Structures are given as structure tokens and as C-alpha cells.
mmCIF file of N, CA and C in Angstrom:
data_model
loop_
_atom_site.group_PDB
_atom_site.id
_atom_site.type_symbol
_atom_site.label_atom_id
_atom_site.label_comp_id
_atom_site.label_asym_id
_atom_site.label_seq_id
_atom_site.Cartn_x
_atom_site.Cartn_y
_atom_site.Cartn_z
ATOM 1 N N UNK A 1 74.996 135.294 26.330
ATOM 2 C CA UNK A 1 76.338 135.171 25.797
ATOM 3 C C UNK A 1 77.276 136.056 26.620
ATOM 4 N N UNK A 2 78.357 135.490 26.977
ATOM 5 C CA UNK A 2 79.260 136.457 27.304
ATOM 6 C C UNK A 2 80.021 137.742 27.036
ATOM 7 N N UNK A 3 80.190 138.616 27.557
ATOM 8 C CA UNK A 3 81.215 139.567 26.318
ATOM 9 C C UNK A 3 82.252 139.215 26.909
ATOM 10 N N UNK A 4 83.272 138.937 26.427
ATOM 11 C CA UNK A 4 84.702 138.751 27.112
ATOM 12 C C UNK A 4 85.266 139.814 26.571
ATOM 13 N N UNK A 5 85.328 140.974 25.581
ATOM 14 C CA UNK A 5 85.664 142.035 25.946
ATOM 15 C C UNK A 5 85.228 143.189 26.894
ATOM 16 N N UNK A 6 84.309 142.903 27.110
ATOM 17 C CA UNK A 6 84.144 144.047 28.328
ATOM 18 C C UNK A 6 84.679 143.251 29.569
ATOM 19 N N UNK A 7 84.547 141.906 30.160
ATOM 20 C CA UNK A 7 84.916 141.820 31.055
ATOM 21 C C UNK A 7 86.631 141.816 31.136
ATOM 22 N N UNK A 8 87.327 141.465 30.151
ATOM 23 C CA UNK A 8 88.649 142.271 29.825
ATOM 24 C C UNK A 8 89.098 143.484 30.219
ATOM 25 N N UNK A 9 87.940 144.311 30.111
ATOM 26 C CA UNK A 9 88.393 145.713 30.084
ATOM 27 C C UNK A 9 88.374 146.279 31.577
ATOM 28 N N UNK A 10 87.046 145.463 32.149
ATOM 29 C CA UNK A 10 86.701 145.136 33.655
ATOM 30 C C UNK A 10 87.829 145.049 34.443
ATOM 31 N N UNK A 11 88.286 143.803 33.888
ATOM 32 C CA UNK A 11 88.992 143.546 34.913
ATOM 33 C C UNK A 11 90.381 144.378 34.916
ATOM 34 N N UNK A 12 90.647 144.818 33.819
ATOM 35 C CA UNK A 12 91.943 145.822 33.850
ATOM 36 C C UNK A 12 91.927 147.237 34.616
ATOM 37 N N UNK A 13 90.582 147.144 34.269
ATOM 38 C CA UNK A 13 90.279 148.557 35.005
ATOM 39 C C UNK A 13 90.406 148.511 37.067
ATOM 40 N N UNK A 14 89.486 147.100 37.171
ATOM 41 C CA UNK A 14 89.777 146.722 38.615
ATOM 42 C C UNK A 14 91.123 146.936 39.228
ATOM 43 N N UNK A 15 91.746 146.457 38.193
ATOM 44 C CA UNK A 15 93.145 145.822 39.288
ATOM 45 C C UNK A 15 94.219 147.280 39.215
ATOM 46 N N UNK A 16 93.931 148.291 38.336
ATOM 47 C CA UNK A 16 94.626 149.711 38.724
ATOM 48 C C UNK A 16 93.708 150.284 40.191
ATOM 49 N N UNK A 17 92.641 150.291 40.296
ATOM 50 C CA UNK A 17 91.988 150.889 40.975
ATOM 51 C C UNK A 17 92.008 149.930 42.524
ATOM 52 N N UNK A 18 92.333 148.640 42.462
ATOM 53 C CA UNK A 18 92.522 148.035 43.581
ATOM 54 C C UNK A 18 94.080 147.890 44.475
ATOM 55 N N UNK A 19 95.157 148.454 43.268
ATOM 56 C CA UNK A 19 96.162 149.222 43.245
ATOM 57 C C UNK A 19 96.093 150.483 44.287
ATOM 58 N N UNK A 20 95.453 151.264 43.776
ATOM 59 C CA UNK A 20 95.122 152.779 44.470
ATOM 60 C C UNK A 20 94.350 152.565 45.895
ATOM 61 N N UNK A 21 93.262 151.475 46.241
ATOM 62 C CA UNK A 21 93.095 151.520 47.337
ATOM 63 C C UNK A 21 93.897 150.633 48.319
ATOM 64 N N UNK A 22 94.917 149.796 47.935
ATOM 65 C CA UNK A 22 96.011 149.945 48.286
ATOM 66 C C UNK A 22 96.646 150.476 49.194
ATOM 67 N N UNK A 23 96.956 151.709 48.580
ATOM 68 C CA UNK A 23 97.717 152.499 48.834
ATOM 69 C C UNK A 23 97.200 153.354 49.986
ATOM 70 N N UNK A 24 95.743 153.633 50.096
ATOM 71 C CA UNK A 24 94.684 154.684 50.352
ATOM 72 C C UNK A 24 94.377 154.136 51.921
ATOM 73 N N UNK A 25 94.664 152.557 52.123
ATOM 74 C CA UNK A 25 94.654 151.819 53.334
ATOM 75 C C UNK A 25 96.203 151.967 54.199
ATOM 76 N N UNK A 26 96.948 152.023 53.712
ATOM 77 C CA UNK A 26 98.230 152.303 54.434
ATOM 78 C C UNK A 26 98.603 153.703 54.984
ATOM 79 N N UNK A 27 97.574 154.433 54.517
ATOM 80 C CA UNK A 27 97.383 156.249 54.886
ATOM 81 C C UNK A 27 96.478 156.198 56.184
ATOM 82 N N UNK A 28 96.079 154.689 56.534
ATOM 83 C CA UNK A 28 94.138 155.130 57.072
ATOM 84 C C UNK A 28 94.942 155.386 58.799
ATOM 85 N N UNK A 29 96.045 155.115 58.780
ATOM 86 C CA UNK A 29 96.572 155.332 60.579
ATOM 87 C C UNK A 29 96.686 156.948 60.614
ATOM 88 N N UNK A 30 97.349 157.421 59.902
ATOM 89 C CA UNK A 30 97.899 158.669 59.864
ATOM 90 C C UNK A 30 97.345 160.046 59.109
ATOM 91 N N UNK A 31 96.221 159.512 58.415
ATOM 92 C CA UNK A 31 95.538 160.570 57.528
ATOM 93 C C UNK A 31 94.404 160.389 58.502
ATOM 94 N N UNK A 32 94.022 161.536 58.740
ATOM 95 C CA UNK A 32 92.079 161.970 59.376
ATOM 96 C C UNK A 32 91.364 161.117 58.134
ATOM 97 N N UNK A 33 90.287 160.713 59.011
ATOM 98 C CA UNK A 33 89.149 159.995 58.404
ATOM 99 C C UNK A 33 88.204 160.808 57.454
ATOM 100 N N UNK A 34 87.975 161.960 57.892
ATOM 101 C CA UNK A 34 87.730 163.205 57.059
ATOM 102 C C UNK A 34 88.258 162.894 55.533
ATOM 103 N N UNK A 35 89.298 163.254 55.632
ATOM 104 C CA UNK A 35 90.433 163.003 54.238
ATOM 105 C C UNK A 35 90.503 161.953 53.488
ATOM 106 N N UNK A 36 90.505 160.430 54.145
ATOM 107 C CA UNK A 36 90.425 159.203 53.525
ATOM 108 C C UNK A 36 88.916 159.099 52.548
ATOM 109 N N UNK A 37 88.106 159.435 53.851
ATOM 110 C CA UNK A 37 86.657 159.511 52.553
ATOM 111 C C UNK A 37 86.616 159.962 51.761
ATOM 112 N N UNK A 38 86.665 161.671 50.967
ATOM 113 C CA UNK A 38 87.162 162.351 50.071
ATOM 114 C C UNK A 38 88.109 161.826 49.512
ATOM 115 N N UNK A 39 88.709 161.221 49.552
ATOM 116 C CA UNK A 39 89.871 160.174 48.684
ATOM 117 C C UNK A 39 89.208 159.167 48.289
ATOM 118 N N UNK A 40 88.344 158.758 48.989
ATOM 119 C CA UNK A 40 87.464 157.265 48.801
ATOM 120 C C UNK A 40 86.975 157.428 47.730
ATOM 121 N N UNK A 41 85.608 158.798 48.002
ATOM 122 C CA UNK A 41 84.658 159.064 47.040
ATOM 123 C C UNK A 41 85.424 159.493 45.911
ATOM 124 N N UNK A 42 86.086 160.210 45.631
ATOM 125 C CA UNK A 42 87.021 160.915 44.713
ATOM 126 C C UNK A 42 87.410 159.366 44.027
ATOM 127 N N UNK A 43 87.955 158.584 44.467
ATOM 128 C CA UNK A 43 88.537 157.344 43.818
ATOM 129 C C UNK A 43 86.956 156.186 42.707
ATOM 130 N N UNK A 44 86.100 156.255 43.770
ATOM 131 C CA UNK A 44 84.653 155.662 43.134
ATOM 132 C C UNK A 44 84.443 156.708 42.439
ATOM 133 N N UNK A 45 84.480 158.083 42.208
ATOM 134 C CA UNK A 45 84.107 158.711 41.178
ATOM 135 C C UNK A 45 84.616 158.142 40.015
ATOM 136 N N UNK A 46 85.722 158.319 39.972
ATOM 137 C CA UNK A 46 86.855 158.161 38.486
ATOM 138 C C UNK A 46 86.128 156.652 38.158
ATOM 139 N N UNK A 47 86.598 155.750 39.424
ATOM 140 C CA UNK A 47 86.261 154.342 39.105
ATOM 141 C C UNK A 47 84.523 154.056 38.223
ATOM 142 N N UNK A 48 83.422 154.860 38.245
ATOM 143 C CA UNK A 48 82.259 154.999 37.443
ATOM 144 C C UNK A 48 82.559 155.672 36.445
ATOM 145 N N UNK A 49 83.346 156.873 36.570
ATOM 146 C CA UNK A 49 83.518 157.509 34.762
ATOM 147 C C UNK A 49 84.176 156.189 34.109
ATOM 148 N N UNK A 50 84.775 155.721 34.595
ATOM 149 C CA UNK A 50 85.964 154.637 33.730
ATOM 150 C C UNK A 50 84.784 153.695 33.218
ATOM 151 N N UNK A 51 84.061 153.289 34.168
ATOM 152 C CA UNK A 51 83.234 152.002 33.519
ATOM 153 C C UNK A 51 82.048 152.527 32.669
ATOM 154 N N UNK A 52 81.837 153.642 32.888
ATOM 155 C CA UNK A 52 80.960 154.472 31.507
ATOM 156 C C UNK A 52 82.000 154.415 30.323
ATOM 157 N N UNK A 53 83.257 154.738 30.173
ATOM 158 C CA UNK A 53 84.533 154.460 29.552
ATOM 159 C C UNK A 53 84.027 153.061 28.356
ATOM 160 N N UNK A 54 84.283 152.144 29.691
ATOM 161 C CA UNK A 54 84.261 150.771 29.221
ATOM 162 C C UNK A 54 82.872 150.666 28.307
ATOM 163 N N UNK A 55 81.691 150.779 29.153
ATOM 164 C CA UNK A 55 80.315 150.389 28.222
ATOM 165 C C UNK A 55 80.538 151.386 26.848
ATOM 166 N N UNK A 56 80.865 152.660 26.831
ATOM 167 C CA UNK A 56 81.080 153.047 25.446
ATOM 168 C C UNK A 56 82.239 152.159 24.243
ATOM 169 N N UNK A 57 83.286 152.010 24.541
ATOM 170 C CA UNK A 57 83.788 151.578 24.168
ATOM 171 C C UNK A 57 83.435 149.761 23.709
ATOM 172 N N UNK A 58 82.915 149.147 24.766
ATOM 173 C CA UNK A 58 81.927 147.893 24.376
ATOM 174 C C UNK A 58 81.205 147.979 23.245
ATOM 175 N N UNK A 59 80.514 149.077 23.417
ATOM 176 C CA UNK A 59 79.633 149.312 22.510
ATOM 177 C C UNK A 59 80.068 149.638 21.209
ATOM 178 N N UNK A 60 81.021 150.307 21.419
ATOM 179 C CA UNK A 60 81.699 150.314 19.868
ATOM 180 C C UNK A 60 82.315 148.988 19.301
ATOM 181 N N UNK A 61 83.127 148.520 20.079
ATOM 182 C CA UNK A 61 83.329 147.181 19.755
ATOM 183 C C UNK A 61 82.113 145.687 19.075
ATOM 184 N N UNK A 62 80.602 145.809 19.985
ATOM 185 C CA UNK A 62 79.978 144.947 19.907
ATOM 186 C C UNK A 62 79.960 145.526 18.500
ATOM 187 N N UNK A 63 79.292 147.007 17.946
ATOM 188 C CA UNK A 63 78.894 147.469 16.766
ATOM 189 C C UNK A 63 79.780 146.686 14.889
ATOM 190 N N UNK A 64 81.099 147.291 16.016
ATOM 191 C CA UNK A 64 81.956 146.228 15.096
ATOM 192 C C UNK A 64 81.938 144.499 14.625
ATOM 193 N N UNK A 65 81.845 144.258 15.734
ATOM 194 C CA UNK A 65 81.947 142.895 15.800
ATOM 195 C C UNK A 65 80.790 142.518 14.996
ATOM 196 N N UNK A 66 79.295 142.770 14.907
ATOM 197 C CA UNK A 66 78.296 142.839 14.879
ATOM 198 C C UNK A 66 78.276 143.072 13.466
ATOM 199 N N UNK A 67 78.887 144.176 12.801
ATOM 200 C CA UNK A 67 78.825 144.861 11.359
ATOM 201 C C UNK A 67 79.969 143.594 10.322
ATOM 202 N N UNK A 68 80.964 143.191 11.190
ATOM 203 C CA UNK A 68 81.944 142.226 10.695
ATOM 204 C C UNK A 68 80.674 140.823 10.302
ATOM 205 N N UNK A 69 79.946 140.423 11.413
ATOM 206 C CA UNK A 69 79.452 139.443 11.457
ATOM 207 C C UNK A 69 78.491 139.030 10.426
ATOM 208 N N UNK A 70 77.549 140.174 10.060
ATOM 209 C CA UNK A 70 76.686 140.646 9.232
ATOM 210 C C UNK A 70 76.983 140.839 7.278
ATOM 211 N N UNK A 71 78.807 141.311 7.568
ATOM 212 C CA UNK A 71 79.042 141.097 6.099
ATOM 213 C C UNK A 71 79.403 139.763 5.944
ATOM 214 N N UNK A 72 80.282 139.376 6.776
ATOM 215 C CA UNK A 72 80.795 137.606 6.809
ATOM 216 C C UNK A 72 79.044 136.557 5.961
ATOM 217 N N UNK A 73 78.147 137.312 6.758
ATOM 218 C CA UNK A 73 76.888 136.238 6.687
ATOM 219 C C UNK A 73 76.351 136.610 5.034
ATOM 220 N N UNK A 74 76.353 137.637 4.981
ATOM 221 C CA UNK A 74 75.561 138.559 3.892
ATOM 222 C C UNK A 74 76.945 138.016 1.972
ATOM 223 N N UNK A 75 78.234 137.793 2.802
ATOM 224 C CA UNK A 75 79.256 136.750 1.732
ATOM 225 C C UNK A 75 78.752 135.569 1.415
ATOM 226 N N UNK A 76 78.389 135.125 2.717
ATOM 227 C CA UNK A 76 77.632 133.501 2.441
ATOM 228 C C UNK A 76 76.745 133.359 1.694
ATOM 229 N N UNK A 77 76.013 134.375 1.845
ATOM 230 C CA UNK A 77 74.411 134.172 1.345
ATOM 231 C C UNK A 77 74.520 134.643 -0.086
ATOM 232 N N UNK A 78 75.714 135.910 -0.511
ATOM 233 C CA UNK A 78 75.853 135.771 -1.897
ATOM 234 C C UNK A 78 76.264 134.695 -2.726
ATOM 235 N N UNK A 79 77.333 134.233 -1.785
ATOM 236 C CA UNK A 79 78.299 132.774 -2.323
ATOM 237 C C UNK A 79 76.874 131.915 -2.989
ATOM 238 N N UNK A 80 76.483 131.726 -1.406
ATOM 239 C CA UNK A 80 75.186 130.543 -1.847
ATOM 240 C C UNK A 80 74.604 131.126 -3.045
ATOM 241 N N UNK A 81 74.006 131.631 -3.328
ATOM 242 C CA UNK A 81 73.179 132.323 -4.282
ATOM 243 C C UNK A 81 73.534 132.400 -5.716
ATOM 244 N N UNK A 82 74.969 132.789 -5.626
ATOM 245 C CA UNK A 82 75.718 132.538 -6.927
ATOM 246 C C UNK A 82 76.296 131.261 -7.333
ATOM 247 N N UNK A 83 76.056 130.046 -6.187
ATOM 248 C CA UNK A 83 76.460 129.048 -6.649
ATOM 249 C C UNK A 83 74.647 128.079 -7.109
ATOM 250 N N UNK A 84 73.666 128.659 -6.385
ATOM 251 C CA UNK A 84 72.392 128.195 -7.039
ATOM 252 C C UNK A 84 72.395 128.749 -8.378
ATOM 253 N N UNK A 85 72.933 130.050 -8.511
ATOM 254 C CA UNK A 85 72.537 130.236 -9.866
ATOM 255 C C UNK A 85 73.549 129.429 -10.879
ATOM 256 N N UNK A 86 74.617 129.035 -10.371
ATOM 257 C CA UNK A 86 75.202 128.471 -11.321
ATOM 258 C C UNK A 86 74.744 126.744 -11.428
ATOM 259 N N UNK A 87 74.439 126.219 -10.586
ATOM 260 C CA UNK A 87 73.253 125.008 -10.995
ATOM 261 C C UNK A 87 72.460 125.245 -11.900
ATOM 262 N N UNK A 88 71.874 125.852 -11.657
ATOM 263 C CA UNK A 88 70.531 126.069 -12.725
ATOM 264 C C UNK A 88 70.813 126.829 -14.064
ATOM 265 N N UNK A 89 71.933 126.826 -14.133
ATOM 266 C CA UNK A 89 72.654 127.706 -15.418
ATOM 267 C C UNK A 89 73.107 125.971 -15.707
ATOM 268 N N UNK A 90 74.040 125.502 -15.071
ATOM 269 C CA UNK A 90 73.887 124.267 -15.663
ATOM 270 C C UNK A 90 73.335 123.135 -16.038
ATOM 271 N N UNK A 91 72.142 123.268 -15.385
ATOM 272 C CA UNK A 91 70.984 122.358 -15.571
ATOM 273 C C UNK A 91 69.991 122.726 -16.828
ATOM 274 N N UNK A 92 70.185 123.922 -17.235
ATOM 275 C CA UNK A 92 69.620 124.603 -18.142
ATOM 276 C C UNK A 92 70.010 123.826 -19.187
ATOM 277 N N UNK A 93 71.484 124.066 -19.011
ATOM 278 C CA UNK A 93 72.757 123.814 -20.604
ATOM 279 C C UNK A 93 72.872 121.958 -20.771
ATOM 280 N N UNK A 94 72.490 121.568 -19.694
ATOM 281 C CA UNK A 94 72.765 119.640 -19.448
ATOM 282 C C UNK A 94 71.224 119.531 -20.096
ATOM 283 N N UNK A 95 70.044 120.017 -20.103
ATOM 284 C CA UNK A 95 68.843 119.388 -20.636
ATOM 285 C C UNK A 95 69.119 118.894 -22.435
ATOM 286 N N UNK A 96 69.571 120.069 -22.541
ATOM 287 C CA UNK A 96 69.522 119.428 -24.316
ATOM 288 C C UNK A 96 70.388 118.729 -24.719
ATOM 289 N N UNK A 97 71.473 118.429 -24.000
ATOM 290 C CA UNK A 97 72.596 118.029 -24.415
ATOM 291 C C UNK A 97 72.044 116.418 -23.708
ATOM 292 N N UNK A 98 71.512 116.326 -22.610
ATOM 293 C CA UNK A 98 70.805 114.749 -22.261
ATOM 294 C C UNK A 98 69.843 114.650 -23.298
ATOM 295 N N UNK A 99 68.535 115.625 -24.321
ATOM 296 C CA UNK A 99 68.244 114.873 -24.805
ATOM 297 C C UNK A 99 68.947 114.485 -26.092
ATOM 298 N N UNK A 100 69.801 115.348 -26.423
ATOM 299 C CA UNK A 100 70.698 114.679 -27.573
ATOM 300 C C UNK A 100 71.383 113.820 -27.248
ATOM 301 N N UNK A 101 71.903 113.607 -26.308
ATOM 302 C CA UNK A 101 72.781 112.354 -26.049
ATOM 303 C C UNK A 101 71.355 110.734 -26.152
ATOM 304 N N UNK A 102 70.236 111.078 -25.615
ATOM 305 C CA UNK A 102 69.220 110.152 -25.867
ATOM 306 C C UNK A 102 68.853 109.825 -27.337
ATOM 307 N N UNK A 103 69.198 110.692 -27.722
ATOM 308 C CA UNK A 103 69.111 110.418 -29.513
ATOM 309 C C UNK A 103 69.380 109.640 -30.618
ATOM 310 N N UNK A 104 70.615 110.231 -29.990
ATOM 311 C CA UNK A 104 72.362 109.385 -30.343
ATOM 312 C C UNK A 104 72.608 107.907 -29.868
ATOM 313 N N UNK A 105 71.532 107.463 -28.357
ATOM 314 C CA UNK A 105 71.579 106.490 -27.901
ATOM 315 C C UNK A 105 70.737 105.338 -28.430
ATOM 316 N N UNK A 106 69.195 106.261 -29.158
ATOM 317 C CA UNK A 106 68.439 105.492 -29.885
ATOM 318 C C UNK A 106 68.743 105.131 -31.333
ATOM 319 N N UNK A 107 69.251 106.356 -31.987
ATOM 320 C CA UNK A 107 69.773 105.986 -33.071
ATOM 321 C C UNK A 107 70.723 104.688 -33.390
ATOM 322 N N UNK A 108 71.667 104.725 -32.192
ATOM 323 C CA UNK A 108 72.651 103.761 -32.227
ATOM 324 C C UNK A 108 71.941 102.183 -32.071
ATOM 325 N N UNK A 109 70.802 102.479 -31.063
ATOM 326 C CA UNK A 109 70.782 100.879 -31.101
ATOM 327 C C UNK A 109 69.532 100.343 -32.612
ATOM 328 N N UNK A 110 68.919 101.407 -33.230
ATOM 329 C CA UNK A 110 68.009 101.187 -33.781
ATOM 330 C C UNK A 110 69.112 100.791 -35.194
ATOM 331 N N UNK A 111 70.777 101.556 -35.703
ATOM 332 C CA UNK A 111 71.497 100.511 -36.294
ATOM 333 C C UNK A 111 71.646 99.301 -35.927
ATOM 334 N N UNK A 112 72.055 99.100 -34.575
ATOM 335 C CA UNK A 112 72.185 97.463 -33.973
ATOM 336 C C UNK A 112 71.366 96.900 -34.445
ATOM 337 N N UNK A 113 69.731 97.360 -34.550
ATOM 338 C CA UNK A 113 69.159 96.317 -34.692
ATOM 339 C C UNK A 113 69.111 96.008 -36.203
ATOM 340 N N UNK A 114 69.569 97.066 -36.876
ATOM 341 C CA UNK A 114 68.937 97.012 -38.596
ATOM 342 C C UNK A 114 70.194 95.859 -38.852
ATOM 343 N N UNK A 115 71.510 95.738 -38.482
ATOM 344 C CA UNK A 115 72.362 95.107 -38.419
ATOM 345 C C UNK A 115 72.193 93.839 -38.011
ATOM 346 N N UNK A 116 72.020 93.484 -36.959
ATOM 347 C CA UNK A 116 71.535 91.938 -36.058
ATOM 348 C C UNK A 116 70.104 92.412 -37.336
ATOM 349 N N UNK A 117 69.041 92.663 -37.812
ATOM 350 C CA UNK A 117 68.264 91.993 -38.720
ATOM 351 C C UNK A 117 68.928 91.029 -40.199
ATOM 352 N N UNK A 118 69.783 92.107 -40.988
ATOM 353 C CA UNK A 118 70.417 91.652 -41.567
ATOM 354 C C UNK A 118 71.766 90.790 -41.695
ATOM 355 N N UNK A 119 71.874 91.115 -40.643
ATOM 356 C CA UNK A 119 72.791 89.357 -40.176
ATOM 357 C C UNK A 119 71.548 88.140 -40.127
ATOM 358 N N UNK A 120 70.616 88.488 -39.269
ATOM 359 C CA UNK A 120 69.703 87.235 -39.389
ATOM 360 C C UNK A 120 69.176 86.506 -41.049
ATOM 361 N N UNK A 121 68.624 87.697 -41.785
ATOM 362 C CA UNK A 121 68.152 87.505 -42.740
ATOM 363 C C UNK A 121 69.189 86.525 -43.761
ATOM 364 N N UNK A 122 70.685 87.185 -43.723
ATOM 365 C CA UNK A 122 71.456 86.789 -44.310
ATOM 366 C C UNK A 122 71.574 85.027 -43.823
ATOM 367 N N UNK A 123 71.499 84.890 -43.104
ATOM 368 C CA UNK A 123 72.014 83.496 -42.274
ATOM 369 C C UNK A 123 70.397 83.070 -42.483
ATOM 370 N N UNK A 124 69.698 82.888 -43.052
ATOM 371 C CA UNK A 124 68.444 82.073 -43.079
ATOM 372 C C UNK A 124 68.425 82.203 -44.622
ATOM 373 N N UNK A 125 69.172 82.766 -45.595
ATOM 374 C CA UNK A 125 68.974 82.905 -46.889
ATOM 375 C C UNK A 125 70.128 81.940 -46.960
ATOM 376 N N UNK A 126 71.074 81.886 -46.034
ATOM 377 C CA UNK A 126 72.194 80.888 -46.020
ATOM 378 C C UNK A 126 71.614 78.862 -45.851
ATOM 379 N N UNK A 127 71.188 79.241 -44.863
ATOM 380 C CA UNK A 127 70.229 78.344 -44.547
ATOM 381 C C UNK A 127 69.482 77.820 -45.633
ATOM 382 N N UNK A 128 68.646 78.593 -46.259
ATOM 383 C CA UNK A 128 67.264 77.908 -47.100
ATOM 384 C C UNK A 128 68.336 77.622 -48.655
ATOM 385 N N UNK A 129 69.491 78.382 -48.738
ATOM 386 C CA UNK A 129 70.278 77.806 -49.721
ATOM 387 C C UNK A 129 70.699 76.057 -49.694
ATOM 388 N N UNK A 130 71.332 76.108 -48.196
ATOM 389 C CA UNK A 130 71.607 74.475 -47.581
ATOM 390 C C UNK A 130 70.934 73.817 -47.538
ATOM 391 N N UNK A 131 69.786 73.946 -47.254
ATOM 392 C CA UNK A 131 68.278 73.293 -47.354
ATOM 393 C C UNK A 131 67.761 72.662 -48.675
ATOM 394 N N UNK A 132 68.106 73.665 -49.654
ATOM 395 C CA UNK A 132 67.683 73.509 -51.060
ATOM 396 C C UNK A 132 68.849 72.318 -51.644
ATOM 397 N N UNK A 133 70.155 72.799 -51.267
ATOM 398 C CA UNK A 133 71.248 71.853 -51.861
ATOM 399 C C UNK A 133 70.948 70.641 -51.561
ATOM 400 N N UNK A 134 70.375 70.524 -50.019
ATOM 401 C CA UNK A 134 70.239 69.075 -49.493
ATOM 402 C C UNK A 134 68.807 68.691 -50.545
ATOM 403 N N UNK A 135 67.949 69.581 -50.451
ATOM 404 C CA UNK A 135 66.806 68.692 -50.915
ATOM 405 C C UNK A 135 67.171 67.820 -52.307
ATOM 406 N N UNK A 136 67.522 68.872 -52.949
ATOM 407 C CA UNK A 136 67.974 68.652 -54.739
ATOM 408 C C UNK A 136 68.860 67.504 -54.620
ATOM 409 N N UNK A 137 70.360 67.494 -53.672
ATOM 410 C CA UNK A 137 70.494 66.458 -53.952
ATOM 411 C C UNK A 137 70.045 64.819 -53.385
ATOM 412 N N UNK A 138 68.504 64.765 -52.268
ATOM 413 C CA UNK A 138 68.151 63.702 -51.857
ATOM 414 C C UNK A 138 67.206 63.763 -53.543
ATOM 415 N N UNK A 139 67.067 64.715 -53.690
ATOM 416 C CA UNK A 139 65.837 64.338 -55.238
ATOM 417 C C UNK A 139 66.799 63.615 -56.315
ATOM 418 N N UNK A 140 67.880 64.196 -56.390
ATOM 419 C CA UNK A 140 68.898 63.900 -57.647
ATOM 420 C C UNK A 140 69.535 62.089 -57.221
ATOM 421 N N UNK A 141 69.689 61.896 -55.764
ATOM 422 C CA UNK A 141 69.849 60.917 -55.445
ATOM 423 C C UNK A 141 68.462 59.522 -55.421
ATOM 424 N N UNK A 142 67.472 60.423 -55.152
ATOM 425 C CA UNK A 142 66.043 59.229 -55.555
ATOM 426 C C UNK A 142 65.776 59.126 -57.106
ATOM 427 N N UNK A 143 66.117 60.088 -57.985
ATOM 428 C CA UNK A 143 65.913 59.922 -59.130
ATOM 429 C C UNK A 143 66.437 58.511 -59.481
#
């Protein structure tokens, strides 16, 4: 993975220091060579403290980034967790209430049927009444 903050910091750091040698090249006619080196080294000194600079500071940053990342994940995983528990809190509370609603569903049709019986019954007592009228009067008529 990349860090794009350190190379940020890289490159900011480069371009002061490529600044300074610069400058350190337009001296190189007229300054002893003696002198330019000691300027050189003196300049790569600073330029390594700086990037020890940078890796500390990276490092504080990754730590961050890292500690951010970790609660972000560690939210999720409560979220999740508190939303399983709330399933199963509702799945708890939906069992009895499905089998009462199954209850209510048998009850209901087991009226339907006591109903559709006594509709039937009624309509065949209707029937064997019509039946009887007819017979009596083919008897009352053969008499």
C-alpha cells in the first residue's frame, strides 16, 4: 500500500533542499572546492535529520490513522451485534404471537365450518320437508 503521507512530506522536504543546492551550484566557480563539500555534507546532514523528521512523524500519523480505523471497525461490529440482538429479541416476541395468530386462524375456520354444516343441515331439512309435501300430495292425489 502506499503512504501518500509520507511521500507528501517527501516530497516537500525535497524541493526546499533542491532549492538550497541550487544555490550551492552557482557558488561552485568562486567558492574553493574545500568549502562547497562542507556545505554539501552539512546540507545531506540536515537533509537525513529531516527524513528521520518525516518517518517519526509518519509514524505518528500511520498510529492515528490506524487507531481511527480500528474504532470505525470496532462501531461496525457493535452496530452489527446490536442489530443481531435486536432480531432475535424480535423473533423471540413474533413466536407467540405467530402461534396465536395460528389459533385465531383455526378457530376461525373451524366456525366456517360449524356454519357451512348448519347451513347444509338446514337446507336438507328444507329439502326432506319438499320431499314430504311432494310425496303426501302424490299420495293425497292417488287416494
Amino acid at each position: 500500500m502506499l503512504n501518500y503521507n509520507k511521500n507528501k512530506l517527501i516530497n516537500e522536504c525535497l524541493v526546499k533542499y533542491y532549492e538550497t543546492f541550487a544555490h550551492t551550484l552557482d557558488t561552485a566557480d568562486y567558492v574553493p572546492q574545500k568549502y562547497n563539500d562542507k556545505i554539501l555534507k552539512y546540507i545531506f546532514k540536515n537533509m537525513k535529520r529531516q527524513f528521520r523528521k518525516i518517518d517519526r512523524e509518519d509514524r505518528l500519523y500511520q498510529r492515528q490513522a490506524s487507531g481511527k480505523a480500528k474504532a470505525r471497525l470496532k462501531q461496525k461490529k457493535a452496530k452489527v451485534k446490536e442489530q443481531t440482538e435486536l432480531e432475535k429479541m424480535q423473533a423471540k416476541l413474533q413466536a407467540p404471537y405467530l402461534k396465536f395468530k395460528a389459533k385465531q386462524e383455526k378457530a376461525e375456520q373451524r366456525k366456517r365450518a360449524k356454519e357451512l354444516l348448519r347451513q347444509a343441515k338446514v337446507e336438507v331439512k328444507q329439502l326432506i320437508k319438499q320431499a314430504k309435501n311432494k310425496t303426501d300430495k302424490e299420495v293425497k292425489d292417488n287416494v
